[in-house]
Amino acid sequence: MIAIDSQAFDAEISRIIGTPYEICGSDLSGMDCSGLVKYVYALRGIELTNTLFSSSVYCHRMIAREFKAELASGRWLKVDSPTHGGLVGMGNSRVVNHCGIWLNGGQILHATGGVGAAMQTAQSLKVQRAYTFRFYKWQPST
């Protein structure tokens, strides 16, 4: 994994905000939630290859199954507390159907239809969409 300093990471996050929503998109011309996660992790030198993060096969009906498969790869550690730059799975108590990046201050960077890439507080997502959250930390291969 390529180390990226916090200031550079935060500056890149600022560039992502406002990117239009595009199903199957994974760059600054347009992205969906999985494309956003793939883009952010690529900034850190991490290539996500699971189909959840491969924009060519993204579909809302598939996200729960694919998210579960990505986690089963053993490259993610489920954690109780979120970490800056960590993966957030969002959904109900049984299924993850949306994903984003946790940022300091209780903010989540995510991409959603009608809005595009935006930062939103976890509290507002919890209230507006009745989301529950699952937090994950990348564990590099040894």
Coordinates of N, CA, C and O in Angstrom, one line a residue:
M1 N 0.8 -1.2 0.0 CA 0.0 0.0 0.0 C 0.9 1.2 0.0 O 1.8 1.3 0.7
I2 N 0.6 2.2 -0.8 CA 1.3 3.4 -0.9 C 0.8 4.3 0.2 O -0.4 4.5 0.4
A3 N 1.7 4.9 1.0 CA 1.3 5.8 2.1 C 0.9 7.1 1.5 O 1.6 7.6 0.6
I4 N -0.2 7.7 1.9 CA -0.6 9.0 1.5 C -0.8 9.8 2.7 O -1.5 9.4 3.6
D5 N -0.2 11.0 2.8 CA -0.3 11.7 4.0 C -1.8 12.3 4.1 O -2.5 12.4 3.2
S6 N -2.1 12.6 5.4 CA -3.5 13.0 5.7 C -3.9 14.2 4.9 O -5.0 14.3 4.5
Q7 N -3.0 15.2 4.8 CA -3.4 16.4 4.1 C -3.7 16.2 2.6 O -4.6 16.7 2.1
A8 N -2.8 15.3 2.0 CA -3.0 15.0 0.6 C -4.3 14.2 0.4 O -5.1 14.5 -0.5
F9 N -4.6 13.3 1.3 CA -5.8 12.5 1.3 C -7.1 13.5 1.4 O -8.0 13.4 0.6
D10 N -7.0 14.3 2.4 CA -8.1 15.3 2.6 C -8.3 16.2 1.4 O -9.5 16.5 1.0
A11 N -7.2 16.6 0.8 CA -7.3 17.5 -0.4 C -8.0 16.8 -1.5 O -8.8 17.3 -2.3
E12 N -7.7 15.5 -1.7 CA -8.3 14.7 -2.8 C -9.8 14.5 -2.5 O -10.6 14.5 -3.4
I13 N -10.1 14.3 -1.2 CA -11.5 14.1 -0.9 C -12.3 15.4 -1.3 O -13.4 15.3 -1.8
S14 N -11.7 16.5 -1.0 CA -12.4 17.8 -1.4 C -12.6 17.9 -2.9 O -13.6 18.4 -3.3
R15 N -11.7 17.3 -3.7 CA -11.9 17.3 -5.1 C -13.1 16.4 -5.6 O -13.7 16.6 -6.6
I16 N -13.3 15.4 -4.8 CA -14.3 14.4 -5.2 C -15.7 14.9 -4.9 O -16.7 14.7 -5.7
I17 N -15.9 15.7 -3.9 CA -17.2 16.3 -3.5 C -17.7 17.1 -4.7 O -17.1 17.9 -5.3
G18 N -19.0 16.8 -5.1 CA -19.6 17.4 -6.2 C -19.5 16.7 -7.5 O -20.1 17.1 -8.5
T19 N -18.8 15.6 -7.5 CA -18.7 14.7 -8.7 C -20.1 14.2 -9.0 O -20.8 13.7 -8.1
P20 N -20.6 14.3 -10.2 CA -21.9 13.8 -10.5 C -22.1 12.3 -10.3 O -21.2 11.6 -10.4
Y21 N -23.4 11.9 -10.0 CA -23.7 10.5 -9.8 C -23.8 9.9 -11.2 O -24.5 10.4 -12.1
E22 N -23.2 8.7 -11.4 CA -23.3 8.0 -12.6 C -23.2 6.5 -12.3 O -22.1 6.1 -11.7
I23 N -24.2 5.8 -12.5 CA -24.2 4.3 -12.3 C -23.0 3.8 -13.1 O -22.8 4.1 -14.3
C24 N -22.2 3.0 -12.5 CA -21.0 2.3 -13.1 C -19.8 3.3 -13.2 O -18.8 2.9 -13.7
G25 N -20.0 4.5 -12.8 CA -18.8 5.4 -12.8 C -17.9 5.2 -11.7 O -18.3 4.9 -10.6
S26 N -16.6 5.5 -12.0 CA -15.6 5.4 -10.9 C -14.4 6.4 -11.1 O -13.3 6.1 -10.7
D27 N -14.8 7.5 -11.6 CA -13.8 8.6 -11.7 C -14.5 10.0 -11.6 O -15.7 10.0 -11.3
L28 N -13.7 11.0 -11.7 CA -14.2 12.4 -11.4 C -15.2 12.9 -12.4 O -15.9 13.9 -12.2
S29 N -15.4 12.1 -13.5 CA -16.5 12.5 -14.5 C -17.9 12.0 -14.0 O -18.9 12.5 -14.4
G30 N -17.9 11.1 -13.1 CA -19.1 10.5 -12.5 C -18.8 9.2 -11.8 O -18.0 8.4 -12.2
M31 N -19.6 9.0 -10.7 CA -19.3 7.8 -9.9 C -20.6 7.4 -9.1 O -21.4 8.3 -8.8
D32 N -20.7 6.1 -8.8 CA -21.7 5.6 -7.9 C -21.0 5.3 -6.6 O -19.8 5.6 -6.5
C33 N -21.7 4.8 -5.6 CA -21.1 4.6 -4.3 C -19.9 3.6 -4.4 O -18.9 3.9 -3.8
S34 N -20.0 2.5 -5.1 CA -18.9 1.6 -5.2 C -17.8 2.2 -6.0 O -16.6 1.9 -5.6
G35 N -18.1 2.9 -7.0 CA -17.0 3.6 -7.8 C -16.2 4.6 -7.0 O -15.0 4.8 -7.1
L36 N -17.0 5.3 -6.1 CA -16.3 6.3 -5.2 C -15.3 5.5 -4.2 O -14.2 6.0 -4.1
V37 N -15.8 4.4 -3.7 CA -14.9 3.7 -2.8 C -13.7 3.2 -3.5 O -12.5 3.3 -3.1
K38 N -13.9 2.6 -4.7 CA -12.8 2.1 -5.6 C -11.8 3.3 -5.9 O -10.6 3.1 -5.8
Y39 N -12.3 4.4 -6.2 CA -11.5 5.6 -6.5 C -10.6 6.0 -5.3 O -9.4 6.3 -5.4
V40 N -11.3 6.1 -4.2 CA -10.6 6.6 -3.0 C -9.5 5.6 -2.6 O -8.4 6.0 -2.2
Y41 N -9.8 4.3 -2.6 CA -8.8 3.3 -2.2 C -7.6 3.3 -3.3 O -6.5 3.1 -2.9
A42 N -7.9 3.6 -4.5 CA -6.9 3.6 -5.5 C -5.9 4.8 -5.2 O -4.7 4.6 -5.5
L43 N -6.4 5.9 -4.7 CA -5.5 7.0 -4.3 C -4.5 6.5 -3.2 O -3.4 7.1 -3.1
R44 N -4.9 5.5 -2.5 CA -4.0 5.0 -1.4 C -3.2 3.8 -1.9 O -2.5 3.1 -1.1
G45 N -3.2 3.5 -3.2 CA -2.4 2.4 -3.8 C -3.1 1.1 -3.6 O -2.4 0.0 -3.7
I46 N -4.4 1.0 -3.3 CA -5.1 -0.2 -3.1 C -6.0 -0.5 -4.2 O -6.9 0.3 -4.5
E47 N -5.8 -1.6 -5.0 CA -6.7 -1.9 -6.1 C -7.8 -2.9 -5.6 O -7.5 -3.9 -5.1
L48 N -9.0 -2.4 -5.6 CA -10.1 -3.3 -5.2 C -10.6 -4.0 -6.5 O -11.1 -3.4 -7.4
T49 N -10.6 -5.3 -6.4 CA -10.9 -6.1 -7.6 C -12.2 -6.8 -7.6 O -12.7 -7.3 -8.6
N50 N -12.8 -6.9 -6.4 CA -14.0 -7.6 -6.3 C -15.1 -6.9 -7.2 O -15.0 -5.7 -7.4
T51 N -16.1 -7.7 -7.6 CA -17.0 -7.1 -8.6 C -17.8 -6.0 -8.0 O -18.4 -5.1 -8.7
L52 N -18.0 -5.9 -6.6 CA -18.7 -4.8 -6.0 C -18.0 -3.5 -6.5 O -18.7 -2.5 -6.7
F53 N -16.7 -3.5 -6.5 CA -16.0 -2.2 -6.8 C -15.5 -2.2 -8.3 O -14.7 -1.4 -8.7
S54 N -16.1 -3.1 -9.1 CA -15.8 -3.0 -10.6 C -17.1 -2.5 -11.2 O -18.1 -3.1 -11.3
S55 N -16.9 -1.2 -11.7 CA -18.1 -0.5 -12.1 C -18.9 -1.2 -13.3 O -20.0 -1.0 -13.5
S56 N -18.2 -2.1 -14.0 CA -18.9 -2.7 -15.1 C -20.0 -3.6 -14.7 O -20.9 -3.9 -15.5
V57 N -20.0 -4.1 -13.5 CA -21.1 -5.0 -13.1 C -21.9 -4.5 -12.0 O -22.8 -5.2 -11.4
Y58 N -21.7 -3.3 -11.6 CA -22.5 -2.7 -10.4 C -24.0 -2.7 -10.7 O -24.4 -2.3 -11.8
C59 N -24.7 -3.1 -9.7 CA -26.2 -3.0 -9.8 C -26.7 -3.0 -8.4 O -26.2 -3.7 -7.6
H60 N -27.7 -2.2 -8.1 CA -28.2 -2.1 -6.7 C -28.7 -3.4 -6.2 O -28.6 -3.7 -5.0
R61 N -29.3 -4.3 -7.0 CA -29.7 -5.6 -6.5 C -28.6 -6.5 -6.2 O -28.8 -7.4 -5.4
M62 N -27.4 -6.3 -6.7 CA -26.3 -7.1 -6.4 C -25.4 -6.7 -5.3 O -24.6 -7.4 -4.8
I63 N -25.5 -5.4 -4.8 CA -24.6 -4.9 -3.9 C -24.4 -5.7 -2.6 O -23.3 -5.9 -2.1
A64 N -25.5 -6.2 -2.0 CA -25.5 -6.9 -0.8 C -24.6 -8.2 -0.9 O -23.7 -8.4 -0.1
R65 N -24.8 -8.9 -2.0 CA -24.1 -10.2 -2.2 C -22.6 -9.9 -2.5 O -21.7 -10.5 -1.9
E66 N -22.4 -8.9 -3.3 CA -21.0 -8.5 -3.6 C -20.2 -7.9 -2.5 O -19.0 -8.2 -2.3
F67 N -20.9 -7.1 -1.7 CA -20.2 -6.5 -0.5 C -19.8 -7.7 0.4 O -18.7 -7.7 0.9
K68 N -20.7 -8.6 0.6 CA -20.3 -9.8 1.5 C -19.1 -10.5 0.9 O -18.3 -11.0 1.7
A69 N -19.1 -10.7 -0.4 CA -18.0 -11.4 -1.0 C -16.7 -10.6 -0.8 O -15.6 -11.2 -0.6
E70 N -16.7 -9.3 -1.0 CA -15.5 -8.5 -0.8 C -15.0 -8.7 0.6 O -13.8 -8.8 0.8
L71 N -15.9 -8.6 1.6 CA -15.5 -8.8 3.0 C -14.9 -10.2 3.2 O -14.0 -10.3 4.0
A72 N -15.4 -11.2 2.5 CA -15.0 -12.5 2.7 C -13.6 -12.7 2.2 O -12.9 -13.8 2.5
S73 N -13.1 -11.8 1.4 CA -11.7 -11.9 0.8 C -10.6 -11.9 1.9 O -9.5 -12.3 1.6
G74 N -11.0 -11.5 3.1 CA -10.0 -11.5 4.2 C -9.1 -10.2 4.2 O -8.3 -10.1 5.0
R75 N -9.4 -9.3 3.3 CA -8.6 -8.1 3.2 C -9.2 -7.0 4.1 O -8.7 -5.9 4.2
W76 N -10.4 -7.2 4.7 CA -11.0 -6.2 5.5 C -11.2 -6.8 6.9 O -11.6 -7.9 7.1
L77 N -11.0 -5.9 7.9 CA -11.2 -6.2 9.3 C -12.4 -5.4 9.8 O -12.4 -4.2 9.7
K78 N -13.4 -6.1 10.3 CA -14.6 -5.4 10.8 C -14.1 -4.8 12.2 O -13.5 -5.5 13.0
V79 N -14.4 -3.6 12.4 CA -14.1 -2.9 13.6 C -15.3 -2.3 14.2 O -16.3 -2.0 13.6
D80 N -15.2 -2.1 15.5 CA -16.3 -1.5 16.3 C -16.5 0.0 16.1 O -17.6 0.6 16.1
S81 N -15.3 0.7 15.9 CA -15.3 2.1 15.8 C -14.8 2.5 14.4 O -13.8 1.9 13.9
P82 N -15.4 3.5 13.8 CA -14.9 3.9 12.5 C -13.5 4.6 12.6 O -13.1 5.2 13.6
T83 N -12.8 4.5 11.4 CA -11.5 5.2 11.3 C -11.5 6.1 10.1 O -12.2 5.8 9.1
H84 N -10.8 7.2 10.2 CA -10.7 8.1 9.0 C -10.2 7.4 7.8 O -9.2 6.8 7.8
G85 N -11.0 7.5 6.7 CA -10.6 6.8 5.5 C -11.1 5.4 5.4 O -10.8 4.7 4.4
G86 N -11.8 4.9 6.5 CA -12.2 3.5 6.5 C -13.5 3.3 5.7 O -14.2 4.2 5.4
L87 N -13.8 2.1 5.4 CA -15.0 1.7 4.6 C -16.2 1.6 5.5 O -16.1 1.1 6.6
V88 N -17.3 2.1 5.1 CA -18.5 2.1 5.8 C -19.6 1.3 4.9 O -19.8 1.7 3.8
G89 N -20.1 0.3 5.5 CA -21.2 -0.4 4.8 C -22.5 0.1 5.5 O -22.6 0.2 6.7
M90 N -23.5 0.5 4.7 CA -24.7 1.0 5.2 C -25.9 0.2 4.7 O -25.9 -0.3 3.5
G91 N -26.9 0.1 5.5 CA -28.1 -0.6 5.1 C -29.0 -0.8 6.3 O -29.0 0.0 7.2
N92 N -29.7 -2.0 6.3 CA -30.5 -2.3 7.5 C -29.8 -3.3 8.3 O -28.6 -3.5 8.1
S93 N -30.4 -3.8 9.3 CA -29.7 -4.7 10.3 C -29.2 -6.0 9.6 O -28.4 -6.7 10.1
R94 N -29.8 -6.3 8.4 CA -29.4 -7.6 7.8 C -28.5 -7.4 6.5 O -27.7 -8.3 6.2
V95 N -28.7 -6.3 5.8 CA -28.2 -6.2 4.5 C -27.5 -4.9 4.3 O -28.0 -3.8 4.7
V96 N -26.3 -4.9 3.7 CA -25.6 -3.7 3.2 C -26.0 -3.4 1.8 O -25.9 -4.3 0.9
N97 N -26.5 -2.2 1.5 CA -26.9 -1.9 0.2 C -26.3 -0.5 -0.3 O -26.8 0.0 -1.3
H98 N -25.4 0.0 0.5 CA -24.8 1.3 0.1 C -23.4 1.3 0.8 O -23.2 0.7 1.9
C99 N -22.5 2.0 0.3 CA -21.1 2.1 0.9 C -20.5 3.5 0.7 O -21.0 4.3 -0.1
G100 N -19.6 3.8 1.6 CA -18.9 5.1 1.5 C -17.6 5.0 2.3 O -17.2 4.0 2.8
I101 N -17.1 6.2 2.5 CA -15.8 6.3 3.3 C -16.1 7.2 4.5 O -16.6 8.3 4.4
W102 N -15.6 6.7 5.7 CA -15.8 7.4 6.9 C -14.7 8.5 7.0 O -13.5 8.3 6.7
L103 N -15.1 9.7 7.4 CA -14.2 10.8 7.5 C -14.3 11.3 9.0 O -15.3 11.1 9.6
N104 N -13.3 11.9 9.5 CA -13.3 12.5 10.8 C -14.5 13.4 11.0 O -15.0 14.0 10.1
G105 N -14.9 13.5 12.2 CA -16.0 14.4 12.6 C -17.4 13.8 12.3 O -18.4 14.5 12.2
G106 N -17.4 12.4 12.1 CA -18.7 11.8 11.9 C -19.3 12.0 10.5 O -20.5 11.8 10.3
Q107 N -18.5 12.3 9.6 CA -18.9 12.5 8.2 C -18.7 11.3 7.4 O -17.7 10.5 7.6
I108 N -19.5 11.1 6.4 CA -19.4 10.0 5.4 C -19.4 10.6 4.0 O -20.3 11.3 3.7
L109 N -18.4 10.2 3.3 CA -18.3 10.5 1.9 C -19.0 9.4 1.1 O -18.6 8.2 1.2
H110 N -20.0 9.7 0.3 CA -20.7 8.7 -0.4 C -21.2 9.3 -1.7 O -21.2 10.6 -1.9
A111 N -21.7 8.5 -2.6 CA -22.3 9.0 -3.9 C -23.7 8.4 -4.0 O -23.9 7.2 -3.8
T112 N -24.7 9.2 -4.3 CA -26.0 8.8 -4.4 C -26.8 9.5 -5.5 O -26.4 10.7 -5.8
G113 N -27.7 8.9 -6.1 CA -28.5 9.5 -7.2 C -29.1 10.8 -6.8 O -29.6 11.0 -5.7
G114 N -29.1 11.7 -7.7 CA -29.7 13.0 -7.5 C -28.8 14.0 -6.8 O -29.0 15.2 -6.8
V115 N -27.7 13.5 -6.1 CA -26.8 14.3 -5.4 C -25.4 14.2 -5.9 O -24.7 15.2 -6.0
G116 N -25.0 13.0 -6.2 CA -23.6 12.8 -6.6 C -22.7 12.5 -5.4 O -23.2 12.1 -4.3
A117 N -21.5 12.8 -5.5 CA -20.5 12.6 -4.3 C -20.7 13.8 -3.4 O -20.6 14.9 -3.7
A118 N -20.9 13.4 -2.1 CA -21.2 14.4 -1.1 C -20.7 13.9 0.3 O -20.6 12.7 0.5
M119 N -20.5 14.8 1.2 CA -20.2 14.5 2.6 C -21.5 14.7 3.3 O -22.2 15.7 3.1
Q120 N -21.9 13.8 4.2 CA -23.1 13.9 5.0 C -22.8 13.3 6.3 O -22.0 12.3 6.5
T121 N -23.4 13.8 7.4 CA -23.1 13.3 8.7 C -23.8 11.9 8.8 O -24.8 11.6 8.2
A122 N -23.1 11.0 9.6 CA -23.7 9.7 9.8 C -25.1 9.9 10.5 O -26.0 9.1 10.1
Q123 N -25.2 10.8 11.3 CA -26.5 11.0 12.0 C -27.6 11.3 11.0 O -28.7 10.8 11.1
S124 N -27.3 12.2 10.0 CA -28.4 12.5 9.1 C -28.7 11.4 8.2 O -29.9 11.1 7.8
L125 N -27.7 10.5 7.8 CA -28.0 9.3 7.0 C -28.8 8.3 7.8 O -29.7 7.7 7.3
K126 N -28.5 8.3 9.1 CA -29.3 7.4 10.0 C -30.7 7.8 10.1 O -31.7 7.0 10.0
V127 N -31.0 9.1 10.2 CA -32.3 9.6 10.3 C -33.1 9.6 9.0 O -34.2 9.0 8.9
Q128 N -32.4 10.1 7.9 CA -33.1 10.2 6.6 C -33.4 8.8 6.0 O -34.4 8.6 5.3
R129 N -32.4 7.9 6.1 CA -32.5 6.6 5.4 C -32.7 5.4 6.4 O -32.7 4.3 5.9
A130 N -32.7 5.7 7.6 CA -32.8 4.6 8.6 C -31.7 3.6 8.5 O -31.8 2.4 8.7
Y131 N -30.5 4.1 8.1 CA -29.3 3.2 8.0 C -28.7 2.8 9.3 O -28.8 3.5 10.3
T132 N -28.2 1.5 9.3 CA -27.3 1.1 10.3 C -26.0 1.0 9.6 O -25.9 0.9 8.4
F133 N -24.9 1.1 10.4 CA -23.6 1.2 9.9 C -22.7 0.0 10.3 O -22.8 -0.5 11.4
R134 N -21.8 -0.4 9.4 CA -20.8 -1.4 9.7 C -19.5 -0.8 9.3 O -19.4 -0.2 8.2
F135 N -18.5 -0.9 10.1 CA -17.2 -0.3 9.8 C -16.1 -1.3 9.6 O -16.0 -2.3 10.2
Y136 N -15.2 -1.0 8.6 CA -14.2 -1.9 8.2 C -12.9 -1.2 7.9 O -12.9 0.0 7.5
K137 N -11.8 -1.9 8.2 CA -10.5 -1.3 8.0 C -9.7 -2.2 7.1 O -9.8 -3.5 7.2
W138 N -9.0 -1.7 6.2 CA -8.2 -2.4 5.2 C -7.0 -3.1 5.9 O -6.4 -2.5 6.7
Q139 N -6.8 -4.4 5.7 CA -5.7 -5.1 6.2 C -4.8 -5.6 5.0 O -5.3 -6.4 4.3
P140 N -3.7 -5.0 4.8 CA -2.8 -5.4 3.7 C -2.4 -6.8 3.8 O -2.3 -7.4 4.9
S141 N -2.2 -7.5 2.7 CA -1.7 -8.9 2.7 C -0.3 -8.9 3.3 O 0.5 -8.0 3.1
T142 N 0.0 -10.0 4.0 CA 1.3 -10.1 4.6 C 2.1 -11.1 3.8 O 1.7 -11.8 3.0

